[in-house]
mmCIF file of C-alpha atoms and ligand atoms in Angstrom:
data_model
loop_
_atom_site.group_PDB
_atom_site.id
_atom_site.type_symbol
_atom_site.label_atom_id
_atom_site.label_comp_id
_atom_site.label_asym_id
_atom_site.label_seq_id
_atom_site.Cartn_x
_atom_site.Cartn_y
_atom_site.Cartn_z
ATOM 1 C CA MET E 1 -45.664 -14.100 92.383
ATOM 2 C CA GLN E 2 -48.083 -16.347 90.480
ATOM 3 C CA LEU E 3 -50.678 -13.657 90.048
ATOM 4 C CA LEU E 4 -48.963 -11.420 87.527
ATOM 5 C CA PRO E 5 -47.894 -14.127 85.032
ATOM 6 C CA SER E 6 -51.413 -15.665 85.256
ATOM 7 C CA ALA E 7 -53.030 -12.341 84.637
ATOM 8 C CA ARG E 8 -50.779 -11.826 81.650
ATOM 9 C CA ALA E 9 -51.512 -15.256 80.301
ATOM 10 C CA LEU E 10 -55.278 -14.623 80.614
ATOM 11 C CA THR E 11 -54.949 -11.298 78.843
ATOM 12 C CA ALA E 12 -52.926 -12.886 76.040
ATOM 13 C CA ALA E 13 -55.490 -15.643 75.706
ATOM 14 C CA ALA E 14 -58.338 -13.155 75.552
ATOM 15 C CA VAL E 15 -56.538 -11.180 72.838
ATOM 16 C CA ALA E 16 -55.910 -14.399 70.889
ATOM 17 C CA VAL E 17 -59.610 -15.337 71.049
ATOM 18 C CA ALA E 18 -60.661 -11.871 70.003
ATOM 19 C CA THR E 19 -58.280 -12.055 67.017
ATOM 20 C CA LEU E 20 -59.633 -15.480 66.055
ATOM 21 C CA VAL E 21 -63.227 -14.287 66.270
ATOM 22 C CA THR E 22 -62.694 -11.158 64.189
ATOM 23 C CA GLY E 23 -60.022 -12.607 61.875
ATOM 24 C CA GLY E 24 -61.110 -12.966 58.280
ATOM 25 C CA SER E 25 -64.288 -10.901 58.702
ATOM 26 C CA VAL E 26 -62.766 -7.439 58.917
ATOM 27 C CA ALA E 27 -64.391 -4.943 56.529
ATOM 28 C CA GLY E 28 -61.970 -3.954 53.780
ATOM 29 C CA ALA E 29 -59.790 -7.095 54.183
ATOM 30 C CA ALA E 30 -57.545 -7.876 51.205
ATOM 31 C CA PRO E 31 -59.197 -9.991 48.506
ATOM 32 C CA ALA E 32 -58.214 -13.642 48.198
ATOM 33 C CA PRO E 33 -54.867 -13.894 46.383
ATOM 34 C CA ALA E 34 -54.743 -15.558 42.951
ATOM 35 C CA ARG E 35 -52.153 -18.043 44.218
ATOM 36 C CA PRO E 36 -52.780 -19.669 47.603
ATOM 37 C CA ALA E 37 -50.449 -18.395 50.319
ATOM 38 C CA ALA E 38 -47.324 -20.568 50.199
ATOM 39 C CA ALA E 39 -46.841 -22.888 53.120
ATOM 40 C CA ALA E 40 -44.041 -22.490 55.611
ATOM 41 C CA ALA E 41 -40.706 -24.132 54.793
ATOM 42 C CA PRO E 42 -40.580 -27.736 56.029
ATOM 43 C CA ASP E 43 -38.281 -29.059 58.737
ATOM 44 C CA ILE E 44 -35.609 -30.982 56.810
ATOM 45 C CA PRO E 45 -35.230 -34.470 58.338
ATOM 46 C CA ILE E 46 -31.651 -34.767 59.551
ATOM 47 C CA ALA E 47 -31.899 -38.566 59.150
ATOM 48 C CA ASN E 48 -32.389 -38.077 55.387
ATOM 49 C CA VAL E 49 -29.415 -35.718 55.137
ATOM 50 C CA LYS E 50 -27.295 -38.239 57.063
ATOM 51 C CA ALA E 51 -28.468 -41.058 54.776
ATOM 52 C CA HIS E 52 -27.054 -39.100 51.814
ATOM 53 C CA LEU E 53 -23.782 -38.597 53.719
ATOM 54 C CA ALA E 54 -23.557 -42.351 54.389
ATOM 55 C CA GLN E 55 -23.984 -43.002 50.695
ATOM 56 C CA LEU E 56 -21.247 -40.496 49.787
ATOM 57 C CA GLN E 57 -18.955 -42.154 52.389
ATOM 58 C CA SER E 58 -19.641 -45.591 50.853
ATOM 59 C CA ILE E 59 -18.895 -44.176 47.401
ATOM 60 C CA ALA E 60 -15.527 -42.808 48.601
ATOM 61 C CA THR E 61 -14.663 -46.062 50.382
ATOM 62 C CA ALA E 62 -15.413 -48.077 47.221
ATOM 63 C CA ASN E 63 -13.366 -45.716 45.037
ATOM 64 C CA GLY E 64 -9.957 -45.258 46.560
ATOM 65 C CA GLY E 65 -11.066 -43.157 49.535
ATOM 66 C CA ASN E 66 -12.088 -39.962 47.765
ATOM 67 C CA ARG E 67 -14.688 -38.327 45.538
ATOM 68 C CA ALA E 68 -12.271 -35.995 43.762
ATOM 69 C CA HIS E 69 -12.572 -34.300 40.365
ATOM 70 C CA GLY E 70 -11.947 -36.670 37.469
ATOM 71 C CA ARG E 71 -12.069 -39.776 39.650
ATOM 72 C CA ALA E 72 -14.569 -42.635 39.894
ATOM 73 C CA GLY E 73 -15.803 -41.381 43.251
ATOM 74 C CA TYR E 74 -16.865 -38.097 41.687
ATOM 75 C CA GLN E 75 -18.767 -39.830 38.904
ATOM 76 C CA ALA E 76 -20.545 -42.091 41.455
ATOM 77 C CA SER E 77 -21.429 -39.077 43.610
ATOM 78 C CA LEU E 78 -22.888 -37.363 40.541
ATOM 79 C CA ASP E 79 -24.923 -40.472 39.571
ATOM 80 C CA TYR E 80 -26.287 -40.744 43.101
ATOM 81 C CA VAL E 81 -27.508 -37.149 43.335
ATOM 82 C CA LYS E 82 -28.851 -37.117 39.767
ATOM 83 C CA ALA E 83 -30.900 -40.284 40.219
ATOM 84 C CA LYS E 84 -32.549 -38.898 43.406
ATOM 85 C CA LEU E 85 -33.455 -35.640 41.649
ATOM 86 C CA GLU E 86 -34.873 -37.330 38.552
ATOM 87 C CA ALA E 87 -36.988 -39.689 40.606
ATOM 88 C CA ALA E 88 -38.442 -36.622 42.351
ATOM 89 C CA GLY E 89 -39.405 -34.863 39.160
ATOM 90 C CA PHE E 90 -36.499 -32.425 38.588
ATOM 91 C CA THR E 91 -35.180 -31.655 35.094
ATOM 92 C CA THR E 92 -31.456 -32.318 35.273
ATOM 93 C CA ARG E 93 -28.507 -31.594 33.029
ATOM 94 C CA LEU E 94 -24.790 -32.142 33.190
ATOM 95 C CA GLN E 95 -22.421 -29.386 32.175
ATOM 96 C CA GLN E 96 -19.013 -30.699 31.094
ATOM 97 C CA PHE E 97 -15.682 -28.896 31.459
ATOM 98 C CA THR E 98 -11.990 -29.790 31.587
ATOM 99 C CA ALA E 99 -9.680 -29.118 34.540
ATOM 100 C CA SER E 100 -6.164 -30.410 35.091
ATOM 101 C CA GLY E 101 -6.500 -32.628 32.039
ATOM 102 C CA ARG E 102 -9.563 -34.449 33.349
ATOM 103 C CA THR E 103 -13.234 -34.109 32.425
ATOM 104 C CA GLY E 104 -15.425 -32.561 35.084
ATOM 105 C CA TYR E 105 -19.143 -32.041 35.496
ATOM 106 C CA ASN E 106 -21.632 -29.705 37.110
ATOM 107 C CA LEU E 107 -25.086 -31.077 37.794
ATOM 108 C CA ILE E 108 -27.905 -28.562 37.372
ATOM 109 C CA ALA E 109 -31.470 -29.377 38.442
ATOM 110 C CA ASP E 110 -34.490 -27.221 37.638
ATOM 111 C CA TRP E 111 -37.827 -27.485 39.436
ATOM 112 C CA PRO E 112 -40.471 -26.995 36.746
ATOM 113 C CA GLY E 113 -42.539 -23.869 37.109
ATOM 114 C CA GLY E 114 -42.197 -20.397 38.538
ATOM 115 C CA ASP E 115 -41.186 -17.180 36.756
ATOM 116 C CA ALA E 116 -38.348 -18.107 34.386
ATOM 117 C CA ASN E 117 -37.195 -14.467 34.513
ATOM 118 C CA THR E 118 -36.586 -14.633 38.284
ATOM 119 C CA VAL E 119 -34.438 -17.569 39.261
ATOM 120 C CA VAL E 120 -33.341 -18.488 42.800
ATOM 121 C CA MET E 121 -30.358 -20.810 42.890
ATOM 122 C CA ALA E 122 -28.835 -22.902 45.665
ATOM 123 C CA GLY E 123 -25.636 -24.897 45.229
ATOM 124 C CA SER E 124 -22.803 -26.823 46.786
ATOM 125 C CA HIS E 125 -19.576 -28.368 45.484
ATOM 126 C CA LEU E 126 -19.793 -32.101 45.139
ATOM 127 C CA ASP E 127 -16.096 -32.879 44.674
ATOM 128 C CA SER E 128 -13.734 -33.774 47.526
ATOM 129 C CA VAL E 129 -9.961 -33.320 47.728
ATOM 130 C CA THR E 130 -7.966 -36.438 46.745
ATOM 131 C CA SER E 131 -6.763 -36.954 50.320
ATOM 132 C CA GLY E 132 -10.135 -38.006 51.797
ATOM 133 C CA PRO E 133 -13.841 -38.698 51.368
ATOM 134 C CA GLY E 134 -14.896 -35.046 51.864
ATOM 135 C CA ILE E 135 -17.899 -35.656 54.106
ATOM 136 C CA ASN E 136 -17.988 -32.293 55.847
ATOM 137 C CA ASP E 137 -16.196 -30.669 52.878
ATOM 138 C CA ASN E 138 -18.544 -30.898 51.108
ATOM 139 C CA GLY E 139 -20.809 -33.878 51.455
ATOM 140 C CA SER E 140 -22.546 -31.767 54.097
ATOM 141 C CA GLY E 141 -23.638 -28.950 51.768
ATOM 142 C CA SER E 142 -24.273 -31.352 48.877
ATOM 143 C CA SER E 143 -26.560 -33.568 51.000
ATOM 144 C CA ALA E 144 -28.435 -30.705 52.594
ATOM 145 C CA VAL E 145 -29.098 -29.036 49.239
ATOM 146 C CA LEU E 146 -30.188 -32.379 47.817
ATOM 147 C CA GLU E 147 -32.607 -32.963 50.717
ATOM 148 C CA THR E 148 -33.934 -29.412 50.360
ATOM 149 C CA ALA E 149 -34.631 -30.067 46.690
ATOM 150 C CA LEU E 150 -36.357 -33.347 47.554
ATOM 151 C CA ALA E 151 -38.430 -31.507 50.167
ATOM 152 C CA VAL E 152 -39.568 -29.052 47.490
ATOM 153 C CA ALA E 153 -40.811 -32.015 45.450
ATOM 154 C CA ARG E 154 -42.398 -33.810 48.430
ATOM 155 C CA SER E 155 -44.325 -30.710 49.470
ATOM 156 C CA GLY E 156 -45.365 -29.855 45.905
ATOM 157 C CA TYR E 157 -44.097 -26.355 46.497
ATOM 158 C CA GLN E 158 -44.947 -24.054 43.580
ATOM 159 C CA PRO E 159 -43.003 -20.873 44.242
ATOM 160 C CA ALA E 160 -43.582 -17.620 42.388
ATOM 161 C CA LYS E 161 -39.901 -17.649 41.333
ATOM 162 C CA HIS E 162 -38.135 -20.419 39.456
ATOM 163 C CA LEU E 163 -35.942 -22.726 41.539
ATOM 164 C CA ARG E 164 -32.652 -24.150 40.358
ATOM 165 C CA PHE E 165 -30.234 -26.336 42.316
ATOM 166 C CA ALA E 166 -26.590 -26.992 41.412
ATOM 167 C CA TRP E 167 -23.778 -29.381 42.439
ATOM 168 C CA TRP E 168 -20.440 -28.047 41.299
ATOM 169 C CA GLY E 169 -17.416 -29.973 40.089
ATOM 170 C CA ALA E 170 -13.746 -29.153 40.712
ATOM 171 C CA GLU E 171 -14.283 -26.544 43.402
ATOM 172 C CA GLU E 172 -11.179 -27.907 45.115
ATOM 173 C CA LEU E 173 -9.158 -27.093 41.983
ATOM 174 C CA GLY E 174 -10.088 -23.416 42.287
ATOM 175 C CA LEU E 175 -13.863 -22.977 41.783
ATOM 176 C CA VAL E 176 -13.545 -24.411 38.296
ATOM 177 C CA GLY E 177 -17.067 -25.817 37.840
ATOM 178 C CA SER E 178 -18.987 -22.850 39.206
ATOM 179 C CA ARG E 179 -16.855 -20.426 37.169
ATOM 180 C CA ALA E 180 -17.540 -22.489 34.017
ATOM 181 C CA TYR E 181 -21.253 -22.250 34.749
ATOM 182 C CA VAL E 182 -21.264 -18.499 35.278
ATOM 183 C CA ASN E 183 -19.127 -17.952 32.196
ATOM 184 C CA SER E 184 -21.502 -20.091 30.147
ATOM 185 C CA LEU E 185 -24.454 -17.770 30.906
ATOM 186 C CA GLY E 186 -25.259 -14.980 28.534
ATOM 187 C CA SER E 187 -25.687 -11.607 30.226
ATOM 188 C CA ALA E 188 -29.481 -11.914 29.906
ATOM 189 C CA GLU E 189 -29.512 -15.349 31.569
ATOM 190 C CA ARG E 190 -27.217 -14.129 34.318
ATOM 191 C CA ALA E 191 -29.444 -11.138 35.012
ATOM 192 C CA LYS E 192 -32.380 -13.488 35.660
ATOM 193 C CA ILE E 193 -30.670 -15.020 38.693
ATOM 194 C CA SER E 194 -32.071 -13.038 41.630
ATOM 195 C CA GLY E 195 -29.884 -14.830 44.107
ATOM 196 C CA TYR E 196 -27.307 -17.627 44.501
ATOM 197 C CA LEU E 197 -27.096 -19.389 47.863
ATOM 198 C CA ASN E 198 -23.870 -21.344 48.592
ATOM 199 C CA PHE E 199 -23.329 -24.117 51.117
ATOM 200 C CA ASP E 200 -19.765 -25.338 51.591
ATOM 201 C CA MET E 201 -18.977 -27.045 54.969
ATOM 202 C CA ILE E 202 -22.076 -26.838 57.159
ATOM 203 C CA GLY E 203 -21.578 -29.756 59.568
ATOM 204 C CA SER E 204 -18.146 -29.000 61.063
ATOM 205 C CA PRO E 205 -17.416 -31.085 64.151
ATOM 206 C CA ASN E 206 -16.536 -28.082 66.355
ATOM 207 C CA PRO E 207 -19.029 -25.807 64.689
ATOM 208 C CA GLY E 208 -19.452 -22.093 64.315
ATOM 209 C CA TYR E 209 -22.516 -20.450 62.747
ATOM 210 C CA PHE E 210 -21.265 -18.138 60.006
ATOM 211 C CA VAL E 211 -23.456 -16.230 57.580
ATOM 212 C CA TYR E 212 -22.032 -14.662 54.408
ATOM 213 C CA ASP E 213 -22.390 -10.839 54.526
ATOM 214 C CA ASP E 214 -22.823 -10.241 50.822
ATOM 215 C CA ASP E 215 -26.379 -9.505 49.704
ATOM 216 C CA PRO E 216 -28.228 -7.893 52.645
ATOM 217 C CA THR E 217 -31.617 -9.493 51.927
ATOM 218 C CA ILE E 218 -30.127 -12.964 51.765
ATOM 219 C CA GLU E 219 -28.003 -12.316 54.852
ATOM 220 C CA LYS E 220 -31.025 -11.099 56.797
ATOM 221 C CA THR E 221 -33.035 -14.187 55.822
ATOM 222 C CA PHE E 222 -30.436 -16.496 57.351
ATOM 223 C CA LYS E 223 -29.919 -14.260 60.389
ATOM 224 C CA ASP E 224 -33.663 -14.189 61.026
ATOM 225 C CA TYR E 225 -33.802 -17.963 60.944
ATOM 226 C CA PHE E 226 -31.044 -18.382 63.530
ATOM 227 C CA ALA E 227 -32.410 -15.531 65.652
ATOM 228 C CA GLY E 228 -35.665 -17.504 65.776
ATOM 229 C CA LEU E 229 -33.711 -20.456 67.177
ATOM 230 C CA GLY E 230 -31.929 -18.167 69.630
ATOM 231 C CA ILE E 231 -28.542 -18.959 68.090
ATOM 232 C CA ALA E 232 -25.937 -16.233 67.644
ATOM 233 C CA THR E 233 -24.282 -15.968 64.225
ATOM 234 C CA GLU E 234 -21.124 -14.257 63.005
ATOM 235 C CA ILE E 235 -20.155 -12.929 59.646
ATOM 236 C CA GLU E 236 -18.178 -15.450 57.576
ATOM 237 C CA THR E 237 -14.578 -14.225 57.347
ATOM 238 C CA GLU E 238 -12.563 -17.422 56.825
ATOM 239 C CA GLY E 239 -11.498 -16.489 53.352
ATOM 240 C CA ASP E 240 -14.006 -14.401 51.354
ATOM 241 C CA GLY E 241 -14.157 -15.652 47.829
ATOM 242 C CA ARG E 242 -12.978 -19.156 48.717
ATOM 243 C CA SER E 243 -16.055 -20.984 47.457
ATOM 244 C CA ASP E 244 -18.477 -21.206 44.576
ATOM 245 C CA HIS E 245 -20.385 -18.049 45.356
ATOM 246 C CA ALA E 246 -17.347 -16.004 44.224
ATOM 247 C CA PRO E 247 -17.860 -16.344 40.447
ATOM 248 C CA PHE E 248 -21.506 -15.367 40.883
ATOM 249 C CA LYS E 249 -20.619 -12.388 43.056
ATOM 250 C CA ASN E 250 -17.970 -11.264 40.577
ATOM 251 C CA ALA E 251 -20.598 -11.375 37.821
ATOM 252 C CA GLY E 252 -22.956 -9.135 39.842
ATOM 253 C CA VAL E 253 -25.350 -11.820 41.097
ATOM 254 C CA PRO E 254 -26.561 -11.305 44.713
ATOM 255 C CA VAL E 255 -25.059 -14.082 46.872
ATOM 256 C CA GLY E 256 -25.280 -15.478 50.357
ATOM 257 C CA GLY E 257 -24.603 -18.667 52.259
ATOM 258 C CA LEU E 258 -23.733 -20.518 55.434
ATOM 259 C CA PHE E 259 -20.469 -21.972 56.769
ATOM 260 C CA SER E 260 -19.573 -23.850 59.962
ATOM 261 C CA GLY E 261 -15.819 -23.344 59.815
ATOM 262 C CA ALA E 262 -12.679 -24.952 58.378
ATOM 263 C CA ASP E 263 -9.148 -24.716 59.787
ATOM 264 C CA TYR E 264 -9.477 -21.521 61.841
ATOM 265 C CA ARG E 265 -9.586 -22.138 65.597
ATOM 266 C CA LYS E 266 -12.546 -21.482 67.878
ATOM 267 C CA THR E 267 -11.989 -18.556 70.238
ATOM 268 C CA SER E 268 -13.190 -18.490 73.855
ATOM 269 C CA ALA E 269 -15.874 -15.951 72.923
ATOM 270 C CA GLN E 270 -17.100 -18.298 70.182
ATOM 271 C CA ALA E 271 -17.111 -21.323 72.507
ATOM 272 C CA ALA E 272 -19.082 -19.251 75.038
ATOM 273 C CA LYS E 273 -21.917 -18.778 72.529
ATOM 274 C CA TRP E 274 -21.746 -22.012 70.577
ATOM 275 C CA GLY E 275 -20.145 -24.530 72.905
ATOM 276 C CA GLY E 276 -17.398 -26.790 71.542
ATOM 277 C CA THR E 277 -13.657 -26.718 72.113
ATOM 278 C CA VAL E 278 -11.678 -23.478 72.527
ATOM 279 C CA GLY E 279 -8.404 -23.350 70.584
ATOM 280 C CA GLN E 280 -9.338 -26.266 68.364
ATOM 281 C CA PRO E 281 -10.076 -25.885 64.621
ATOM 282 C CA PHE E 282 -13.732 -25.785 63.578
ATOM 283 C CA ASP E 283 -12.823 -28.825 61.432
ATOM 284 C CA ARG E 284 -9.654 -30.611 62.507
ATOM 285 C CA CYS E 285 -10.083 -33.038 59.556
ATOM 286 C CA TYR E 286 -10.299 -30.316 56.934
ATOM 287 C CA HIS E 287 -8.894 -31.688 53.685
ATOM 288 C CA SER E 288 -7.736 -34.881 55.491
ATOM 289 C CA SER E 289 -8.498 -38.594 55.316
ATOM 290 C CA CYS E 290 -10.415 -38.274 58.594
ATOM 291 C CA ASP E 291 -13.150 -36.134 56.948
ATOM 292 C CA THR E 292 -15.531 -39.116 57.259
ATOM 293 C CA THR E 293 -19.088 -39.475 58.549
ATOM 294 C CA ALA E 294 -17.560 -39.328 62.049
ATOM 295 C CA ASN E 295 -16.472 -35.746 61.268
ATOM 296 C CA ILE E 296 -19.951 -34.258 61.453
ATOM 297 C CA ASP E 297 -21.759 -32.335 64.199
ATOM 298 C CA ASP E 298 -25.382 -33.482 63.751
ATOM 299 C CA THR E 299 -26.865 -30.430 65.473
ATOM 300 C CA ALA E 300 -25.060 -28.010 63.193
ATOM 301 C CA LEU E 301 -25.938 -30.053 60.134
ATOM 302 C CA ASP E 302 -29.604 -30.116 61.157
ATOM 303 C CA ARG E 303 -29.863 -26.422 61.912
ATOM 304 C CA ASN E 304 -28.058 -25.428 58.718
ATOM 305 C CA SER E 305 -30.187 -27.787 56.622
ATOM 306 C CA ASP E 306 -33.359 -26.297 58.085
ATOM 307 C CA ALA E 307 -31.953 -22.801 57.455
ATOM 308 C CA ILE E 308 -31.376 -23.667 53.791
ATOM 309 C CA ALA E 309 -34.965 -24.748 53.364
ATOM 310 C CA TYR E 310 -36.186 -21.633 55.160
ATOM 311 C CA ALA E 311 -34.133 -19.356 52.858
ATOM 312 C CA VAL E 312 -35.089 -21.234 49.684
ATOM 313 C CA TRP E 313 -38.786 -20.903 50.588
ATOM 314 C CA GLU E 314 -38.618 -17.303 51.784
ATOM 315 C CA LEU E 315 -36.583 -16.038 48.847
ATOM 316 C CA SER E 316 -38.671 -17.728 46.158
ATOM 317 C CA ARG E 317 -42.235 -16.931 47.261
HETATM 318 N N1 LIG Z 401 -13.944 -23.700 49.972
HETATM 319 C C1 LIG Z 401 -13.008 -24.311 50.894
HETATM 320 C C2 LIG Z 401 -12.852 -25.751 50.516
HETATM 321 O O1 LIG Z 401 -13.733 -26.331 49.948
HETATM 322 C C3 LIG Z 401 -13.479 -24.239 52.324
HETATM 323 C C4 LIG Z 401 -13.559 -22.844 52.829
HETATM 324 C C5 LIG Z 401 -12.562 -22.156 53.402
HETATM 325 C C6 LIG Z 401 -14.677 -22.015 52.800
HETATM 326 N N2 LIG Z 401 -12.982 -20.920 53.753
HETATM 327 C C7 LIG Z 401 -14.264 -20.792 53.382
HETATM 328 C C8 LIG Z 401 -15.970 -22.146 52.320
HETATM 329 C C9 LIG Z 401 -15.178 -19.745 53.514
HETATM 330 C C10 LIG Z 401 -16.854 -21.073 52.466
HETATM 331 C C11 LIG Z 401 -16.461 -19.868 53.026
HETATM 332 O O2 LIG Z 401 -11.873 -26.339 50.800
HETATM 333 CA CA1 LIG Z 402 -34.317 -30.593 60.676
HETATM 334 ZN ZN1 LIG Z 403 -15.391 -27.109 50.218
#
């Protein structure tokens, strides 16, 4: 039974050699592109994402145990992310708003270059609830988007489209920051956003792999990434419109995103494909004081972080 696989391997090798030999010298091949072909998306180092989470945990611990809207822990979270982005060469701005009698902020970071009329955005809410440090919800998305932005800078990626990253305030008060941002855009500015990618809870301790089924192109990009890893995904159904993509979607912007589950419970069919614990919530610490750095599944956080980079690269080429 060795013969057939060997023969196949030889044939495959011969085809590969033939392709190598002829590649690039075929008559009528496409002329060299004006811009060099963009490199593949990088593997996002999970250690870097976890280092951001550790900083957000320290911030919460030093500020009454939370990073909630209008509190010192939110301001410190904002300062942390903003400093990292500025050191990497992003142009940042704060957008101020008021919610529940307290001042809130969105942080917007633009990567210089690309077609200003075609903007790809990725964002996450940076606020926690008052009852805990909000490490899965949503330090996870905030840290992965931050590390993706830093990877853009490290690699010197110059996409055809313009890249913009956002960290939203007061999501937990009802999508206040993201709605303020969308409402602040004129219709012309809004129309330039070719896609908004949202990441809210992507390291749940008993994880599922959920993809938003809004814009088909964005959805396919994420599905392709997970298919390449051999990981099954499901459509996100745990409350459509419950995160910061909703104001964009309502304004007609194509949206997509990833989610690893909140307080719904994992079914036996889901445990069969993803592992984990049947009958337990995806995140048993959702909106609780135990949403700490211990409340993260590293594998889910790593895969989702890499998927974010893949989508940001693929959708902005
Ligand atoms: N947005 C919710 C929060 O921050 C979490 C959540 C519940 C969610 N259902 C969702 C996020 C579906 C994205 C998609 O508390
Ligand atoms: Ca990785
Ligand atoms: Zn959240």
